[in-house]
Amino acid sequence: MIYKGTSQSDARYSVLYLTKEGKEIVPKIIEKEQQFDKELAQFLEKNIGLEQMMSVLKEYLKGTSSEKKLKMRSMWE
């Protein structure tokens, strides 16, 4: 489903490519991921609430590049 090749722009680098079979399963993987995300969000909202979830996420991401990106996008203070 995946094969290794050489970068077309720089032969010193290796690149991973999807085979035809790999490309065919991408939509199924995306669908499963979206379903998982939806179920997880519902579970968390039902069991801990949005404000508590945001607080946990902020603490988890504190000091990371992800925190910096979210702050730059004004997604939180």
PDB file of N, CA and C in Angstrom, residues 50-75:
ATOM      1  N   LEU A  50     -17.624  21.038  27.744  1.00  0.00           N
ATOM      2  CA  LEU A  50     -16.740  21.740  26.827  1.00  0.00           C
ATOM      3  C   LEU A  50     -15.692  22.586  27.543  1.00  0.00           C
ATOM      4  N   GLU A  51     -16.091  23.321  28.570  1.00  0.00           N
ATOM      5  CA  GLU A  51     -15.139  24.197  29.270  1.00  0.00           C
ATOM      6  C   GLU A  51     -14.025  23.391  29.932  1.00  0.00           C
ATOM      7  N   GLN A  52     -14.376  22.305  30.573  1.00  0.00           N
ATOM      8  CA  GLN A  52     -13.367  21.461  31.218  1.00  0.00           C
ATOM      9  C   GLN A  52     -12.456  20.823  30.171  1.00  0.00           C
ATOM     10  N   MET A  53     -13.038  20.410  29.036  1.00  0.00           N
ATOM     11  CA  MET A  53     -12.247  19.819  27.965  1.00  0.00           C
ATOM     12  C   MET A  53     -11.246  20.834  27.411  1.00  0.00           C
ATOM     13  N   MET A  54     -11.671  22.073  27.219  1.00  0.00           N
ATOM     14  CA  MET A  54     -10.775  23.119  26.731  1.00  0.00           C
ATOM     15  C   MET A  54      -9.656  23.378  27.738  1.00  0.00           C
ATOM     16  N   SER A  55      -9.983  23.361  29.003  1.00  0.00           N
ATOM     17  CA  SER A  55      -8.983  23.572  30.047  1.00  0.00           C
ATOM     18  C   SER A  55      -7.927  22.466  30.018  1.00  0.00           C
ATOM     19  N   VAL A  56      -8.375  21.231  29.882  1.00  0.00           N
ATOM     20  CA  VAL A  56      -7.440  20.095  29.807  1.00  0.00           C
ATOM     21  C   VAL A  56      -6.573  20.209  28.559  1.00  0.00           C
ATOM     22  N   LEU A  57      -7.176  20.556  27.434  1.00  0.00           N
ATOM     23  CA  LEU A  57      -6.434  20.684  26.178  1.00  0.00           C
ATOM     24  C   LEU A  57      -5.394  21.797  26.278  1.00  0.00           C
ATOM     25  N   LYS A  58      -5.771  22.926  26.840  1.00  0.00           N
ATOM     26  CA  LYS A  58      -4.821  24.031  26.994  1.00  0.00           C
ATOM     27  C   LYS A  58      -3.634  23.624  27.847  1.00  0.00           C
ATOM     28  N   GLU A  59      -3.899  22.924  28.926  1.00  0.00           N
ATOM     29  CA  GLU A  59      -2.810  22.470  29.806  1.00  0.00           C
ATOM     30  C   GLU A  59      -1.922  21.464  29.084  1.00  0.00           C
ATOM     31  N   TYR A  60      -2.525  20.565  28.328  1.00  0.00           N
ATOM     32  CA  TYR A  60      -1.779  19.544  27.595  1.00  0.00           C
ATOM     33  C   TYR A  60      -0.868  20.172  26.539  1.00  0.00           C
ATOM     34  N   LEU A  61      -1.342  21.223  25.883  1.00  0.00           N
ATOM     35  CA  LEU A  61      -0.589  21.849  24.792  1.00  0.00           C
ATOM     36  C   LEU A  61       0.340  22.972  25.256  1.00  0.00           C
ATOM     37  N   LYS A  62       0.322  23.307  26.544  1.00  0.00           N
ATOM     38  CA  LYS A  62       1.113  24.418  27.065  1.00  0.00           C
ATOM     39  C   LYS A  62       2.594  24.268  26.689  1.00  0.00           C
ATOM     40  N   GLY A  63       3.129  25.324  26.073  1.00  0.00           N
ATOM     41  CA  GLY A  63       4.543  25.343  25.719  1.00  0.00           C
ATOM     42  C   GLY A  63       4.890  24.625  24.423  1.00  0.00           C
ATOM     43  N   THR A  64       3.904  24.121  23.710  1.00  0.00           N
ATOM     44  CA  THR A  64       4.173  23.394  22.465  1.00  0.00           C
ATOM     45  C   THR A  64       3.995  24.310  21.257  1.00  0.00           C
ATOM     46  N   SER A  65       4.480  23.845  20.125  1.00  0.00           N
ATOM     47  CA  SER A  65       4.280  24.612  18.890  1.00  0.00           C
ATOM     48  C   SER A  65       2.799  24.667  18.524  1.00  0.00           C
ATOM     49  N   SER A  66       2.037  23.642  18.901  1.00  0.00           N
ATOM     50  CA  SER A  66       0.592  23.653  18.633  1.00  0.00           C
ATOM     51  C   SER A  66      -0.090  24.772  19.401  1.00  0.00           C
ATOM     52  N   GLU A  67       0.330  25.005  20.639  1.00  0.00           N
ATOM     53  CA  GLU A  67      -0.243  26.099  21.420  1.00  0.00           C
ATOM     54  C   GLU A  67       0.040  27.434  20.734  1.00  0.00           C
ATOM     55  N   LYS A  68       1.264  27.601  20.271  1.00  0.00           N
ATOM     56  CA  LYS A  68       1.641  28.841  19.597  1.00  0.00           C
ATOM     57  C   LYS A  68       0.799  29.064  18.346  1.00  0.00           C
ATOM     58  N   LYS A  69       0.589  28.005  17.576  1.00  0.00           N
ATOM     59  CA  LYS A  69      -0.216  28.117  16.349  1.00  0.00           C
ATOM     60  C   LYS A  69      -1.655  28.490  16.658  1.00  0.00           C
ATOM     61  N   LEU A  70      -2.232  27.867  17.678  1.00  0.00           N
ATOM     62  CA  LEU A  70      -3.614  28.175  18.046  1.00  0.00           C
ATOM     63  C   LEU A  70      -3.753  29.613  18.542  1.00  0.00           C
ATOM     64  N   LYS A  71      -2.759  30.080  19.279  1.00  0.00           N
ATOM     65  CA  LYS A  71      -2.796  31.467  19.748  1.00  0.00           C
ATOM     66  C   LYS A  71      -2.672  32.436  18.578  1.00  0.00           C
ATOM     67  N   MET A  72      -1.828  32.106  17.602  1.00  0.00           N
ATOM     68  CA  MET A  72      -1.676  32.965  16.432  1.00  0.00           C
ATOM     69  C   MET A  72      -2.984  33.051  15.638  1.00  0.00           C
ATOM     70  N   ARG A  73      -3.738  31.979  15.650  1.00  0.00           N
ATOM     71  CA  ARG A  73      -5.008  31.940  14.919  1.00  0.00           C
ATOM     72  C   ARG A  73      -6.159  32.489  15.764  1.00  0.00           C
ATOM     73  N   SER A  74      -5.825  33.026  16.938  1.00  0.00           N
ATOM     74  CA  SER A  74      -6.818  33.598  17.857  1.00  0.00           C
ATOM     75  C   SER A  74      -7.864  32.589  18.272  1.00  0.00           C
ATOM     76  N   MET A  75      -7.478  31.311  18.370  1.00  0.00           N
ATOM     77  CA  MET A  75      -8.439  30.292  18.779  1.00  0.00           C
ATOM     78  C   MET A  75      -8.553  30.247  20.297  1.00  0.00           C
TER      79      MET A  75
END
